[in-house]
Structures are given as C-alpha cells and as structure tokens.
PDB file of C-alpha atoms and ligand atoms in Angstrom:
ATOM      1  CA  MET A1334     -43.284 -19.421   8.846  1.00 93.00           C
ATOM      2  CA  ILE A1335     -46.179 -20.230  11.134  1.00 96.00           C
ATOM      3  CA  PRO A1336     -44.983 -20.224  14.764  1.00 98.00           C
ATOM      4  CA  ARG A1337     -45.004 -23.648  16.386  1.00 98.00           C
ATOM      5  CA  LEU A1338     -47.375 -24.578  19.186  1.00 98.00           C
ATOM      6  CA  GLY A1339     -45.925 -26.839  21.872  1.00 98.00           C
ATOM      7  CA  VAL A1340     -48.516 -28.133  24.307  1.00 98.00           C
ATOM      8  CA  ASN A1341     -47.381 -28.794  27.851  1.00 98.00           C
ATOM      9  CA  ILE A1342     -49.441 -31.671  29.253  1.00 98.00           C
ATOM     10  CA  ASP A1343     -47.974 -31.742  32.794  1.00 98.00           C
ATOM     11  CA  HIS A1344     -51.280 -30.527  34.173  1.00 97.00           C
ATOM     12  CA  VAL A1345     -53.047 -33.669  32.983  1.00 98.00           C
ATOM     13  CA  ALA A1346     -50.589 -35.637  35.120  1.00 98.00           C
ATOM     14  CA  THR A1347     -51.182 -33.217  38.021  1.00 97.00           C
ATOM     15  CA  LEU A1348     -54.879 -34.097  37.903  1.00 97.00           C
ATOM     16  CA  ARG A1349     -54.078 -37.808  37.813  1.00 98.00           C
ATOM     17  CA  GLN A1350     -51.589 -37.601  40.710  1.00 97.00           C
ATOM     18  CA  ALA A1351     -54.084 -35.631  42.826  1.00 97.00           C
ATOM     19  CA  ARG A1352     -56.176 -38.806  43.176  1.00 95.00           C
ATOM     20  CA  GLY A1353     -53.506 -41.441  42.669  1.00 93.00           C
ATOM     21  CA  GLU A1354     -55.577 -43.068  39.920  1.00 95.00           C
ATOM     22  CA  ASP A1355     -54.325 -43.936  36.464  1.00 96.00           C
ATOM     23  CA  TYR A1356     -56.583 -41.407  34.717  1.00 98.00           C
ATOM     24  CA  PRO A1357     -56.671 -38.941  33.028  1.00 98.00           C
ATOM     25  CA  SER A1358     -54.116 -40.456  30.675  1.00 98.00           C
ATOM     26  CA  VAL A1359     -51.222 -38.276  29.544  1.00 98.00           C
ATOM     27  CA  VAL A1360     -50.789 -40.592  26.560  1.00 98.00           C
ATOM     28  CA  GLU A1361     -54.354 -39.867  25.451  1.00 98.00           C
ATOM     29  CA  ALA A1362     -53.751 -36.149  26.059  1.00 98.00           C
ATOM     30  CA  ALA A1363     -50.654 -36.253  23.840  1.00 98.00           C
ATOM     31  CA  ARG A1364     -52.590 -38.106  21.148  1.00 98.00           C
ATOM     32  CA  VAL A1365     -55.504 -35.658  21.222  1.00 98.00           C
ATOM     33  CA  VAL A1366     -53.362 -32.504  21.002  1.00 98.00           C
ATOM     34  CA  LEU A1367     -51.206 -33.936  18.207  1.00 98.00           C
ATOM     35  CA  GLU A1368     -54.301 -35.104  16.343  1.00 98.00           C
ATOM     36  CA  ASN A1369     -55.604 -31.535  16.580  1.00 98.00           C
ATOM     37  CA  GLY A1370     -52.584 -29.750  15.192  1.00 98.00           C
ATOM     38  CA  ALA A1371     -50.082 -29.270  18.030  1.00 98.00           C
ATOM     39  CA  ASP A1372     -46.510 -29.158  16.734  1.00 98.00           C
ATOM     40  CA  GLN A1373     -44.850 -30.573  19.828  1.00 98.00           C
ATOM     41  CA  ILE A1374     -45.470 -32.138  23.220  1.00 98.00           C
ATOM     42  CA  THR A1375     -43.752 -30.617  26.227  1.00 98.00           C
ATOM     43  CA  ILE A1376     -43.420 -32.437  29.547  1.00 98.00           C
ATOM     44  CA  HIS A1377     -41.407 -31.586  32.648  1.00 97.00           C
ATOM     45  CA  LEU A1378     -39.912 -34.481  34.586  1.00 97.00           C
ATOM     46  CA  ARG A1379     -39.415 -32.887  37.976  1.00 96.00           C
ATOM     47  CA  GLU A1380     -37.025 -34.193  40.605  1.00 95.00           C
ATOM     48  CA  ASP A1381     -39.948 -34.708  43.019  1.00 94.00           C
ATOM     49  CA  ARG A1382     -42.061 -36.423  40.278  1.00 96.00           C
ATOM     50  CA  ARG A1383     -45.048 -34.362  41.333  1.00 95.00           C
ATOM     51  CA  HIS A1384     -46.782 -34.771  37.980  1.00 96.00           C
ATOM     52  CA  ILE A1385     -44.976 -36.498  35.096  1.00 98.00           C
ATOM     53  CA  GLN A1386     -43.574 -39.935  36.062  1.00 98.00           C
ATOM     54  CA  ASP A1387     -40.625 -41.750  34.476  1.00 98.00           C
ATOM     55  CA  THR A1388     -42.951 -44.188  32.700  1.00 98.00           C
ATOM     56  CA  ASP A1389     -44.906 -41.246  31.206  1.00 98.00           C
ATOM     57  CA  VAL A1390     -41.766 -40.052  29.448  1.00 98.00           C
ATOM     58  CA  GLU A1391     -41.392 -43.305  27.511  1.00 97.00           C
ATOM     59  CA  ALA A1392     -45.110 -43.600  26.831  1.00 98.00           C
ATOM     60  CA  VAL A1393     -45.494 -40.024  25.577  1.00 98.00           C
ATOM     61  CA  GLN A1394     -42.397 -40.401  23.420  1.00 98.00           C
ATOM     62  CA  LEU A1395     -44.023 -43.353  21.656  1.00 98.00           C
ATOM     63  CA  VAL A1396     -46.954 -41.094  20.759  1.00 98.00           C
ATOM     64  CA  THR A1397     -44.767 -38.221  19.502  1.00 98.00           C
ATOM     65  CA  LYS A1398     -42.806 -40.694  17.381  1.00 98.00           C
ATOM     66  CA  ARG A1399     -46.020 -42.087  15.944  1.00 98.00           C
ATOM     67  CA  TYR A1400     -47.073 -38.571  14.896  1.00 98.00           C
ATOM     68  CA  GLY A1401     -43.557 -37.632  13.741  1.00 98.00           C
ATOM     69  CA  LYS A1402     -43.549 -34.635  16.104  1.00 98.00           C
ATOM     70  CA  PRO A1403     -40.877 -33.537  18.583  1.00 98.00           C
ATOM     71  CA  LEU A1404     -40.887 -34.309  22.283  1.00 98.00           C
ATOM     72  CA  ASN A1405     -39.584 -31.416  24.377  1.00 98.00           C
ATOM     73  CA  LEU A1406     -38.458 -32.682  27.782  1.00 98.00           C
ATOM     74  CA  GLU A1407     -38.028 -30.000  30.439  1.00 98.00           C
ATOM     75  CA  LEU A1408     -35.680 -30.724  33.308  1.00 97.00           C
ATOM     76  CA  GLY A1409     -33.540 -29.174  35.988  1.00 96.00           C
ATOM     77  CA  CYS A1410     -29.771 -29.751  36.013  1.00 96.00           C
ATOM     78  CA  ASN A1411     -30.088 -32.779  38.268  1.00 96.00           C
ATOM     79  CA  ASP A1412     -27.777 -35.756  37.579  1.00 97.00           C
ATOM     80  CA  GLU A1413     -30.480 -38.428  37.802  1.00 97.00           C
ATOM     81  CA  ILE A1414     -32.921 -36.550  35.536  1.00 98.00           C
ATOM     82  CA  VAL A1415     -30.178 -35.635  33.069  1.00 98.00           C
ATOM     83  CA  GLU A1416     -29.342 -39.341  32.817  1.00 98.00           C
ATOM     84  CA  ILE A1417     -32.979 -40.115  32.014  1.00 98.00           C
ATOM     85  CA  ALA A1418     -33.017 -37.344  29.388  1.00 98.00           C
ATOM     86  CA  ILE A1419     -29.901 -38.773  27.758  1.00 98.00           C
ATOM     87  CA  ALA A1420     -31.375 -42.282  27.731  1.00 98.00           C
ATOM     88  CA  THR A1421     -34.624 -40.911  26.260  1.00 98.00           C
ATOM     89  CA  ALA A1422     -32.855 -38.832  23.606  1.00 98.00           C
ATOM     90  CA  PRO A1423     -35.832 -36.563  22.888  1.00 98.00           C
ATOM     91  CA  GLU A1424     -35.713 -34.122  19.992  1.00 98.00           C
ATOM     92  CA  TRP A1425     -35.449 -31.244  22.489  1.00 98.00           C
ATOM     93  CA  VAL A1426     -34.563 -30.736  26.112  1.00 98.00           C
ATOM     94  CA  CYS A1427     -35.281 -27.478  27.877  1.00 98.00           C
ATOM     95  CA  LEU A1428     -33.179 -26.822  30.963  1.00 98.00           C
ATOM     96  CA  VAL A1429     -35.066 -24.971  33.681  1.00 97.00           C
ATOM     97  CA  PRO A1430     -34.347 -23.934  37.264  1.00 95.00           C
ATOM     98  CA  GLU A1431     -36.117 -26.155  39.758  1.00 82.00           C
ATOM     99  CA  LYS A1432     -36.963 -25.601  43.399  1.00 74.00           C
ATOM    100  CA  ARG A1433     -38.919 -28.120  45.437  1.00 67.00           C
ATOM    101  CA  GLU A1434     -40.964 -25.486  47.247  1.00 68.00           C
ATOM    102  CA  GLU A1435     -42.182 -23.707  44.082  1.00 70.00           C
ATOM    103  CA  ARG A1436     -45.682 -24.244  42.678  1.00 71.00           C
ATOM    104  CA  THR A1437     -44.379 -23.996  39.124  1.00 70.00           C
ATOM    105  CA  THR A1438     -41.168 -22.827  37.457  1.00 70.00           C
ATOM    106  CA  GLU A1439     -40.823 -19.275  38.705  1.00 74.00           C
ATOM    107  CA  GLY A1440     -38.368 -17.729  36.281  1.00 89.00           C
ATOM    108  CA  GLY A1441     -35.392 -18.301  34.038  1.00 96.00           C
ATOM    109  CA  LEU A1442     -32.062 -19.876  34.897  1.00 96.00           C
ATOM    110  CA  ASP A1443     -29.564 -17.661  36.697  1.00 95.00           C
ATOM    111  CA  LEU A1444     -26.430 -17.761  34.552  1.00 96.00           C
ATOM    112  CA  VAL A1445     -24.834 -14.691  36.135  1.00 96.00           C
ATOM    113  CA  SER A1446     -23.783 -16.794  39.116  1.00 95.00           C
ATOM    114  CA  SER A1447     -20.577 -18.499  37.946  1.00 96.00           C
ATOM    115  CA  THR A1448     -21.468 -21.697  39.846  1.00 95.00           C
ATOM    116  CA  ASN A1449     -24.787 -21.928  38.009  1.00 96.00           C
ATOM    117  CA  PHE A1450     -23.166 -21.039  34.697  1.00 97.00           C
ATOM    118  CA  GLU A1451     -20.698 -23.911  35.108  1.00 97.00           C
ATOM    119  CA  LYS A1452     -23.440 -26.350  36.121  1.00 97.00           C
ATOM    120  CA  VAL A1453     -25.648 -25.496  33.142  1.00 97.00           C
ATOM    121  CA  ASN A1454     -22.689 -25.411  30.756  1.00 98.00           C
ATOM    122  CA  LYS A1455     -21.507 -28.852  31.896  1.00 98.00           C
ATOM    123  CA  THR A1456     -25.034 -30.244  31.530  1.00 98.00           C
ATOM    124  CA  CYS A1457     -25.241 -28.908  27.953  1.00 98.00           C
ATOM    125  CA  GLU A1458     -21.868 -30.433  27.099  1.00 98.00           C
ATOM    126  CA  LEU A1459     -22.838 -33.794  28.568  1.00 98.00           C
ATOM    127  CA  ILE A1460     -26.158 -33.896  26.701  1.00 98.00           C
ATOM    128  CA  LYS A1461     -24.483 -32.924  23.417  1.00 98.00           C
ATOM    129  CA  GLU A1462     -21.809 -35.582  23.934  1.00 98.00           C
ATOM    130  CA  LYS A1463     -24.121 -38.442  24.917  1.00 98.00           C
ATOM    131  CA  SER A1464     -27.189 -37.556  22.843  1.00 98.00           C
ATOM    132  CA  PRO A1465     -25.883 -35.509  19.902  1.00 98.00           C
ATOM    133  CA  ASN A1466     -29.227 -35.361  18.088  1.00 98.00           C
ATOM    134  CA  THR A1467     -31.004 -33.766  21.031  1.00 98.00           C
ATOM    135  CA  LYS A1468     -31.355 -30.010  20.692  1.00 98.00           C
ATOM    136  CA  ILE A1469     -31.042 -27.897  23.812  1.00 98.00           C
ATOM    137  CA  SER A1470     -32.935 -24.836  24.899  1.00 98.00           C
ATOM    138  CA  LEU A1471     -32.416 -22.843  28.083  1.00 98.00           C
ATOM    139  CA  PHE A1472     -35.311 -21.254  29.932  1.00 98.00           C
ATOM    140  CA  LEU A1473     -34.150 -17.677  30.538  1.00 98.00           C
ATOM    141  CA  GLU A1474     -35.314 -14.173  31.291  1.00 97.00           C
ATOM    142  CA  ALA A1475     -35.146 -11.732  28.366  1.00 98.00           C
ATOM    143  CA  ASP A1476     -32.086 -10.131  29.936  1.00 96.00           C
ATOM    144  CA  LEU A1477     -29.189  -9.292  27.623  1.00 97.00           C
ATOM    145  CA  GLN A1478     -26.443 -10.123  30.132  1.00 97.00           C
ATOM    146  CA  THR A1479     -27.968 -13.566  30.656  1.00 98.00           C
ATOM    147  CA  LEU A1480     -28.474 -14.097  26.914  1.00 98.00           C
ATOM    148  CA  GLU A1481     -24.873 -13.109  26.192  1.00 98.00           C
ATOM    149  CA  LEU A1482     -23.698 -15.736  28.722  1.00 98.00           C
ATOM    150  CA  ALA A1483     -26.062 -18.337  27.238  1.00 98.00           C
ATOM    151  CA  SER A1484     -24.699 -17.706  23.753  1.00 98.00           C
ATOM    152  CA  LYS A1485     -21.334 -19.077  24.913  1.00 97.00           C
ATOM    153  CA  MET A1486     -22.891 -22.497  25.524  1.00 97.00           C
ATOM    154  CA  LYS A1487     -23.730 -25.349  23.163  1.00 93.00           C
ATOM    155  CA  ILE A1488     -27.386 -24.471  22.809  1.00 98.00           C
ATOM    156  CA  ASP A1489     -29.879 -24.412  19.943  1.00 98.00           C
ATOM    157  CA  ALA A1490     -32.550 -22.173  21.443  1.00 98.00           C
ATOM    158  CA  VAL A1491     -33.537 -19.989  24.330  1.00 98.00           C
ATOM    159  CA  GLU A1492     -37.044 -20.249  25.728  1.00 98.00           C
ATOM    160  CA  VAL A1493     -37.843 -16.806  27.055  1.00 98.00           C
ATOM    161  CA  HIS A1494     -39.811 -16.695  30.305  1.00 98.00           C
ATOM    162  CA  THR A1495     -43.101 -14.956  29.543  1.00 98.00           C
ATOM    163  CA  GLY A1496     -44.696 -15.438  32.994  1.00 97.00           C
ATOM    164  CA  ASP A1497     -44.379 -11.819  34.197  1.00 97.00           C
ATOM    165  CA  TYR A1498     -45.553 -10.478  30.843  1.00 98.00           C
ATOM    166  CA  ALA A1499     -48.549 -12.837  30.863  1.00 98.00           C
ATOM    167  CA  ARG A1500     -49.495 -11.776  34.389  1.00 98.00           C
ATOM    168  CA  ALA A1501     -49.304  -8.073  33.448  1.00 98.00           C
ATOM    169  CA  HIS A1502     -51.516  -8.805  30.442  1.00 98.00           C
ATOM    170  CA  LEU A1503     -54.012 -10.720  32.588  1.00 98.00           C
ATOM    171  CA  LEU A1504     -54.189  -7.849  35.091  1.00 98.00           C
ATOM    172  CA  GLU A1505     -54.608  -5.366  32.238  1.00 98.00           C
ATOM    173  CA  GLU A1506     -51.432  -3.568  33.273  1.00 98.00           C
ATOM    174  CA  ASP A1507     -49.052  -1.847  30.867  1.00 98.00           C
ATOM    175  CA  TYR A1508     -46.990  -4.667  29.361  1.00 98.00           C
ATOM    176  CA  SER A1509     -45.114  -2.641  26.727  1.00 98.00           C
ATOM    177  CA  LYS A1510     -41.788  -2.906  28.576  1.00 98.00           C
ATOM    178  CA  TYR A1511     -41.914  -6.691  28.185  1.00 98.00           C
ATOM    179  CA  LEU A1512     -42.482  -6.411  24.438  1.00 98.00           C
ATOM    180  CA  THR A1513     -39.419  -4.119  24.228  1.00 98.00           C
ATOM    181  CA  GLN A1514     -37.347  -6.667  26.179  1.00 98.00           C
ATOM    182  CA  PHE A1515     -38.594  -9.551  24.023  1.00 98.00           C
ATOM    183  CA  LYS A1516     -37.752  -7.642  20.819  1.00 98.00           C
ATOM    184  CA  ALA A1517     -34.202  -6.973  22.040  1.00 98.00           C
ATOM    185  CA  ALA A1518     -33.828 -10.621  23.075  1.00 98.00           C
ATOM    186  CA  HIS A1519     -35.127 -11.819  19.708  1.00 98.00           C
ATOM    187  CA  GLU A1520     -32.683  -9.583  17.783  1.00 98.00           C
ATOM    188  CA  PHE A1521     -29.752 -10.665  19.924  1.00 98.00           C
ATOM    189  CA  LEU A1522     -30.553 -14.368  19.564  1.00 98.00           C
ATOM    190  CA  LEU A1523     -31.086 -13.987  15.831  1.00 97.00           C
ATOM    191  CA  SER A1524     -27.620 -12.403  15.538  1.00 98.00           C
ATOM    192  CA  LYS A1525     -26.179 -15.472  17.296  1.00 98.00           C
ATOM    193  CA  LYS A1526     -28.245 -17.912  15.201  1.00 98.00           C
ATOM    194  CA  ILE A1527     -30.012 -19.188  18.307  1.00 98.00           C
ATOM    195  CA  ASN A1528     -33.733 -19.965  18.046  1.00 98.00           C
ATOM    196  CA  CYS A1529     -36.112 -17.934  20.152  1.00 98.00           C
ATOM    197  CA  HIS A1530     -38.956 -19.755  21.938  1.00 98.00           C
ATOM    198  CA  ALA A1531     -41.422 -18.547  24.567  1.00 98.00           C
ATOM    199  CA  GLY A1532     -43.269 -20.093  27.444  1.00 98.00           C
ATOM    200  CA  HIS A1533     -45.033 -19.716  30.742  1.00 97.00           C
ATOM    201  CA  GLY A1534     -48.377 -18.331  31.756  1.00 97.00           C
ATOM    202  CA  LEU A1535     -49.602 -17.634  28.224  1.00 98.00           C
ATOM    203  CA  THR A1536     -53.266 -17.605  27.294  1.00 98.00           C
ATOM    204  CA  LYS A1537     -55.104 -17.249  23.986  1.00 98.00           C
ATOM    205  CA  GLU A1538     -55.340 -13.507  24.695  1.00 98.00           C
ATOM    206  CA  SER A1539     -51.810 -12.819  25.927  1.00 98.00           C
ATOM    207  CA  VAL A1540     -50.160 -14.747  23.106  1.00 98.00           C
ATOM    208  CA  VAL A1541     -51.666 -12.387  20.488  1.00 98.00           C
ATOM    209  CA  PRO A1542     -49.344  -9.347  20.958  1.00 98.00           C
ATOM    210  CA  LEU A1543     -46.374 -11.736  20.785  1.00 98.00           C
ATOM    211  CA  LEU A1544     -47.686 -13.263  17.558  1.00 98.00           C
ATOM    212  CA  GLU A1545     -48.464  -9.833  16.103  1.00 98.00           C
ATOM    213  CA  ASN A1546     -44.904  -8.707  16.723  1.00 97.00           C
ATOM    214  CA  ASN A1547     -43.450 -11.959  15.367  1.00 97.00           C
ATOM    215  CA  LEU A1548     -41.318 -12.299  18.491  1.00 97.00           C
ATOM    216  CA  PHE A1549     -40.945 -16.061  18.838  1.00 98.00           C
ATOM    217  CA  GLU A1550     -40.732 -19.127  16.638  1.00 98.00           C
ATOM    218  CA  GLU A1551     -42.298 -21.437  19.188  1.00 98.00           C
ATOM    219  CA  TYR A1552     -44.714 -21.130  22.100  1.00 98.00           C
ATOM    220  CA  ASN A1553     -45.055 -23.704  24.869  1.00 98.00           C
ATOM    221  CA  ILE A1554     -48.418 -23.382  26.540  1.00 98.00           C
ATOM    222  CA  GLY A1555     -49.856 -25.685  29.189  1.00 98.00           C
ATOM    223  CA  HIS A1556     -51.915 -24.465  32.097  1.00 97.00           C
ATOM    224  CA  TRP A1557     -54.350 -22.302  30.098  1.00 98.00           C
ATOM    225  CA  ILE A1558     -54.958 -25.043  27.527  1.00 98.00           C
ATOM    226  CA  ILE A1559     -55.734 -27.702  30.127  1.00 98.00           C
ATOM    227  CA  CYS A1560     -57.959 -25.284  32.106  1.00 98.00           C
ATOM    228  CA  GLN A1561     -59.866 -24.256  28.990  1.00 98.00           C
ATOM    229  CA  ALA A1562     -60.213 -27.919  28.025  1.00 98.00           C
ATOM    230  CA  VAL A1563     -62.490 -28.382  31.056  1.00 98.00           C
ATOM    231  CA  PHE A1564     -65.087 -26.290  29.217  1.00 98.00           C
ATOM    232  CA  ASN A1565     -64.334 -26.808  25.534  1.00 98.00           C
ATOM    233  CA  GLY A1566     -62.466 -30.097  25.275  1.00 98.00           C
ATOM    234  CA  LEU A1567     -58.734 -30.550  24.740  1.00 98.00           C
ATOM    235  CA  GLY A1568     -59.004 -31.183  21.009  1.00 98.00           C
ATOM    236  CA  ASN A1569     -61.138 -28.073  20.382  1.00 98.00           C
ATOM    237  CA  VAL A1570     -58.889 -25.810  22.447  1.00 98.00           C
ATOM    238  CA  THR A1571     -55.773 -27.050  20.642  1.00 98.00           C
ATOM    239  CA  LYS A1572     -57.396 -26.721  17.223  1.00 98.00           C
ATOM    240  CA  ASP A1573     -58.566 -23.209  18.033  1.00 98.00           C
ATOM    241  CA  LEU A1574     -55.094 -22.050  19.157  1.00 98.00           C
ATOM    242  CA  GLN A1575     -53.442 -23.704  16.184  1.00 98.00           C
ATOM    243  CA  SER A1576     -55.855 -21.905  13.874  1.00 98.00           C
ATOM    244  CA  LEU A1577     -55.037 -18.594  15.617  1.00 98.00           C
ATOM    245  CA  PHE A1578     -51.334 -19.257  14.971  1.00 98.00           C
ATOM    246  CA  THR A1579     -51.934 -19.760  11.232  1.00 97.00           C
ATOM    247  CA  HIS A1580     -53.028 -16.109  10.999  1.00 96.00           C
ATOM    248  CA  TYR A1581     -49.494 -15.084  11.936  1.00 96.00           C
ATOM    249  CA  ASP A1582     -47.559 -16.694   9.118  1.00 91.00           C
ATOM    250  CA  HIS A1583     -44.626 -14.239   8.863  1.00 84.00           C
TER     251      HIS A1583
HETATM  252  N1  LIG B 129     -42.138 -23.532  29.452  1.00 72.13           N
HETATM  253  C1  LIG B 129     -41.509 -23.847  30.602  1.00 72.13           C
HETATM  254  C2  LIG B 129     -40.020 -23.851  30.612  1.00 72.13           C
HETATM  255  C3  LIG B 129     -42.233 -24.193  31.750  1.00 72.13           C
HETATM  256  O1  LIG B 129     -41.593 -24.508  32.892  1.00 72.13           O
HETATM  257  C4  LIG B 129     -43.641 -24.237  31.674  1.00 72.13           C
HETATM  258  C5  LIG B 129     -44.438 -24.657  32.868  1.00 72.13           C
HETATM  259  O2  LIG B 129     -44.208 -25.977  33.165  1.00 72.13           O
HETATM  260  C6  LIG B 129     -44.253 -23.899  30.459  1.00 72.13           C
HETATM  261  C7  LIG B 129     -43.484 -23.529  29.374  1.00 72.13           C
HETATM  262  C8  LIG B 129     -45.746 -23.898  30.305  1.00 72.13           C
HETATM  263  O3  LIG B 129     -46.252 -22.917  31.156  1.00 72.13           O
HETATM  264  P1  LIG B 129     -47.819 -22.824  31.443  1.00 72.13           P
HETATM  265  O4  LIG B 129     -48.235 -24.148  31.963  1.00 72.13           O
HETATM  266  O5  LIG B 129     -47.919 -21.719  32.440  1.00 72.13           O
HETATM  267  O6  LIG B 129     -48.461 -22.499  30.128  1.00 72.13           O
END
C-alpha cells in the first residue's frame, strides 16, 4: 500500500488572515492539492479561529466531496468546536491539544492525566454517538503508556507527533531514537488494530526515513508544503511529494 498524503492547508488561511483579505483562497488550495494527487485535506478549526474560519470548513468539505477524498478536521476538545465537527460529519476528526498562547500544536494529547483522559474519552464517545461514520484519530506522542491508554478509547487511528523528530532531522542531529520509538508505537497500534498516522514538522527530506521504514500509513504535512509552494507552486510541490510516496509502496 502506498502511504497516504494528507495536505494541511491551514497556512493558506494564515496568509489570508494576516491581511484580512479574502485571498489566498483555501478552497482553491484544496482543489489544487487534490487535483495534484493529495489523498486528503487536513484543516484545524482552532478555538481562536486564527486561520481556518467556520465557513472554510463547509467550503473545503464541498471540494473534498467533489473529489471523493476525505476531509480530516483537527480540533481541540472544546464543546463549541466539537459541535461544529459533529454537524460537519467529516470522514476523519483528529483530536489535538490546544493552547491559545502556542504558535502551533506543540505536542500530543496528555492522556496520563485522568482529567484529560476523561475529557478526550467523552469527546470520542460523543462524536461516535452523534456522527457514527466519522473516524477518530488522536494526536499523541509515541509513548507506550499514552498509547495503551488511547487503545481503551473508541478510536480508529493515532496520529503520532513527529515534530521533535523532524526538528532533529533538520538540525542534522541523531534522530535514531525517534525511529525506535515510532517502530514500537507502530507495532503496538498494529496489535490493537489501530491505524498509525504521522504529522507535524515534516519536510520532503525528513519524511524519507519514515517512508523507508514503512512506519506510518498516512502523513499530514502542511507548513513545508505551503512554504515550498512559494517557490515551486502548490500543485508542483504536491505532485512531487505524491510521486515520492509512490516509491514506498510496501
Ligand atoms: N498534524 C497535526 C495534528 C497538526 O496539528 C499539524 C499542524 O497543524 C500538522 C499535522 C501539520 O503540521 P505541519 O504544518 O508542521 O506540517
């Protein structure tokens, strides 16, 4: 199976919000990446609406439906946003931790805290009850205690946080310990029949060792793609990554 490429287009909305204009269009971004081989669109509706807006969710969903590809809606466990996710009924939701003061999602959900565990667990149950066709993934560190706790919930996948690994790769530091952690996480999730996705901070270079080791079924990549699009165009960058992925058909 060729791993799936999910393209996170939040950063197109970030650019739009920076000037308060109605361009660049996230709808056009979704269309271009899907036209060029992306397997999924990922957007994060944040509580503070700093990039993706409520109306973007509906508009982008129309595009994903037109292309017959999944919409992956990232959200924190916030009542108002969960309600929107339920009303939207995307193919996937990915629950992430969210802090107002952070620049971007800084790490996986903390499930070791029993309060957090209960909150996330309740959110999963509510989504499964109200939108039974929506699959759920949890954004987590590749930590076995956390994964064991996650496996008790009604989830379909875990998206492993690759941010620290990607940074080590970028800085040309030794990243082998992350590959060991990812392998252990992958084996554990496989044993529980939970899909194993990856995301955060990945580039065309840092995704290669993960592809070579067949560690994940899906990769959600945003910032690098949008940055590279400044020089090469969004369609070309997507096509190029998608073609890289086809070399790793395990
Ligand atoms: N996956 C999750 C859960 C995220 O929060 C993000 C960032 O919004 C991404 C993937 C994409 O990360 P990046 O933009 O660094 O590629």
